[in-house]
């Protein structure tokens, strides 16, 4: 809707998809079984299509602002850089138990990837991994701090807080469990 009154429709999209994702610069991603379509919301025009191989073990996340998209299907993890009129494959690797979880709010090129009860942090710009024990439980958008639950996730007996440089700054153990 153009005038914020929900009365003037700019464009309509048929939804036989797995989800809608809003990006900056008035872009919309619609996920389907075999591709992601990127539209210009103001004009309704399809800008480009990102083909993907869908499997039962698929995972998808967008960076804040929509600059990067991470997609996992089967054993393959692909990271795309999304532009106004095109996309490019930025990085790809084989990761059997890797699932892209989220991008950092402060370090926008850092992708959190869960692998069982451990986390890999991929810096997309330099394609370098950092490994941390546990899985991200909460992200603080303002400070960049992250709460990780311990590697025995289901017991929830230990949490650690890491700062935006991924240094442990606090650890809490629950002795009642």
Coordinates of C-alpha atoms in Angstrom, one line a residue, residues 5-176:
X5 CA -4.2 4.0 4.6
X6 CA -4.4 0.5 3.2
X7 CA -6.7 1.7 0.5
X8 CA -4.3 2.2 -2.5
X9 CA -2.8 -1.1 -3.6
X10 CA 0.6 -0.8 -5.3
X11 CA 0.8 -4.5 -6.3
X12 CA -0.5 -7.9 -5.4
X13 CA 1.4 -11.2 -5.2
X14 CA 0.0 -14.7 -5.5
X15 CA 1.2 -16.7 -2.5
X16 CA 2.0 -20.4 -3.1
X17 CA 5.2 -19.9 -1.1
X18 CA 7.1 -20.7 2.0
X19 CA 7.2 -17.2 3.2
X20 CA 7.5 -13.5 2.6
X21 CA 10.6 -11.5 3.7
X22 CA 10.8 -7.7 3.6
X23 CA 14.2 -6.1 2.8
X24 CA 15.4 -2.5 2.8
X25 CA 15.0 -0.4 -0.3
X26 CA 11.4 -1.6 -0.8
X27 CA 12.3 -5.2 -1.8
X28 CA 10.3 -8.3 -1.0
X29 CA 11.6 -11.9 -1.1
X30 CA 9.1 -14.7 -1.7
X31 CA 10.4 -18.1 -0.9
X32 CA 9.1 -21.0 -3.0
X33 CA 10.0 -24.7 -3.2
X34 CA 12.6 -24.2 -5.9
X35 CA 13.5 -20.6 -5.8
X36 CA 13.4 -17.2 -4.1
X37 CA 11.8 -14.4 -6.1
X38 CA 12.9 -10.8 -5.3
X39 CA 10.3 -8.1 -6.1
X40 CA 10.4 -4.3 -6.1
X41 CA 7.4 -3.4 -3.9
X42 CA 6.8 0.0 -5.4
X43 CA 6.4 -1.3 -8.9
X44 CA 5.5 -4.9 -8.3
X45 CA 8.2 -5.9 -10.8
X46 CA 10.1 -9.2 -10.4
X47 CA 13.8 -8.1 -10.2
X48 CA 15.4 -11.5 -10.1
X49 CA 15.0 -15.2 -9.1
X50 CA 17.5 -17.2 -7.0
X51 CA 17.2 -20.9 -7.9
X52 CA 17.7 -23.3 -5.0
X53 CA 17.5 -27.1 -4.5
X54 CA 14.9 -27.6 -1.9
X55 CA 15.1 -30.6 0.5
X56 CA 13.5 -31.7 3.7
X57 CA 16.5 -30.3 5.6
X58 CA 16.3 -26.7 4.4
X59 CA 17.1 -23.6 6.4
X60 CA 17.1 -19.9 5.4
X61 CA 18.0 -16.6 7.0
X62 CA 18.5 -13.0 5.8
X63 CA 20.9 -10.4 7.2
X64 CA 19.5 -7.2 8.6
X65 CA 18.9 -4.9 5.7
X66 CA 18.8 -7.9 3.3
X67 CA 22.4 -7.7 2.0
X68 CA 23.1 -11.4 2.5
X69 CA 20.9 -14.5 2.4
X70 CA 22.1 -17.9 3.7
X71 CA 20.4 -21.0 2.5
X72 CA 21.0 -24.6 3.4
X73 CA 19.6 -27.6 1.5
X74 CA 20.8 -31.1 2.2
X75 CA 24.5 -30.8 3.0
X76 CA 25.2 -27.6 1.1
X77 CA 25.2 -24.2 2.6
X78 CA 25.2 -21.2 0.2
X79 CA 25.5 -17.5 1.1
X80 CA 24.3 -15.0 -1.5
X81 CA 24.9 -11.3 -1.7
X82 CA 21.7 -9.5 -2.8
X83 CA 21.8 -6.3 -4.8
X84 CA 19.1 -4.1 -6.2
X85 CA 18.9 -5.9 -9.6
X86 CA 20.9 -9.1 -9.2
X87 CA 22.5 -11.5 -6.8
X88 CA 25.8 -13.3 -6.6
X89 CA 27.0 -16.4 -4.8
X90 CA 29.4 -15.1 -2.1
X91 CA 30.4 -18.4 -0.4
X92 CA 29.5 -22.0 -0.5
X93 CA 30.6 -25.1 1.5
X94 CA 29.4 -28.6 2.5
X95 CA 28.1 -28.8 6.0
X96 CA 26.2 -31.9 6.9
X97 CA 24.8 -30.8 10.3
X98 CA 25.1 -27.0 9.7
X99 CA 22.0 -24.9 9.9
X100 CA 22.2 -21.1 9.3
X101 CA 20.5 -19.5 12.4
X102 CA 20.8 -15.7 12.1
X103 CA 23.1 -12.9 11.1
X104 CA 24.6 -10.6 13.7
X105 CA 22.8 -7.3 14.2
X106 CA 26.1 -5.4 14.7
X107 CA 28.5 -7.4 12.6
X108 CA 26.2 -7.7 9.6
X109 CA 28.6 -10.0 7.7
X110 CA 28.7 -12.5 10.5
X111 CA 26.5 -15.5 10.1
X112 CA 25.7 -17.8 13.1
X113 CA 25.5 -21.5 12.0
X114 CA 24.3 -24.1 14.5
X115 CA 26.0 -27.5 14.3
X116 CA 24.5 -29.9 16.8
X117 CA 25.2 -28.1 20.1
X118 CA 28.0 -25.9 18.9
X119 CA 28.0 -22.7 16.9
X120 CA 30.2 -21.6 14.0
X121 CA 30.4 -17.9 13.2
X122 CA 31.3 -17.2 9.6
X123 CA 32.7 -13.9 8.7
X124 CA 31.4 -13.7 5.1
X125 CA 33.8 -10.9 4.1
X126 CA 36.9 -12.9 4.8
X127 CA 35.4 -16.4 4.8
X128 CA 36.7 -17.3 8.2
X129 CA 35.0 -19.4 10.9
X130 CA 35.1 -19.0 14.7
X131 CA 33.8 -21.8 16.9
X132 CA 31.9 -21.4 20.2
X133 CA 30.3 -24.0 22.5
X134 CA 26.6 -23.9 22.8
X135 CA 23.8 -22.5 20.7
X136 CA 22.6 -18.9 20.5
X137 CA 19.5 -18.3 22.7
X138 CA 19.1 -14.6 22.5
X139 CA 20.7 -11.6 20.7
X140 CA 20.9 -8.1 22.1
X141 CA 20.4 -5.8 19.1
X142 CA 21.9 -2.8 20.9
X143 CA 25.0 -4.1 22.6
X144 CA 25.7 -7.0 20.3
X145 CA 25.8 -9.3 23.3
X146 CA 24.7 -12.9 22.8
X147 CA 23.4 -15.4 25.3
X148 CA 24.5 -19.0 24.5
X149 CA 23.0 -22.1 26.2
X150 CA 25.6 -24.7 27.1
X151 CA 26.3 -27.7 24.8
X152 CA 23.9 -29.8 26.9
X153 CA 21.0 -27.7 25.6
X154 CA 18.1 -29.7 27.0
X155 CA 19.4 -29.5 30.6
X156 CA 19.7 -25.7 30.5
X157 CA 22.1 -25.7 33.3
X158 CA 24.7 -23.3 32.0
X159 CA 24.5 -20.0 30.0
X160 CA 27.2 -17.8 28.8
X161 CA 27.1 -14.2 27.6
X162 CA 29.5 -13.2 24.8
X163 CA 30.2 -9.6 23.7
X164 CA 30.2 -8.5 20.1
X165 CA 33.8 -9.6 19.7
X166 CA 32.7 -13.1 20.8
X167 CA 34.6 -13.0 24.1
X168 CA 32.9 -14.6 27.1
X169 CA 32.0 -11.9 29.6
X170 CA 29.7 -13.8 32.0
X171 CA 28.7 -17.3 32.8
X172 CA 25.8 -18.6 34.9
X173 CA 25.3 -22.1 36.2
X174 CA 22.0 -23.3 37.6
X175 CA 22.7 -25.7 40.5
X176 CA 19.0 -26.5 41.0

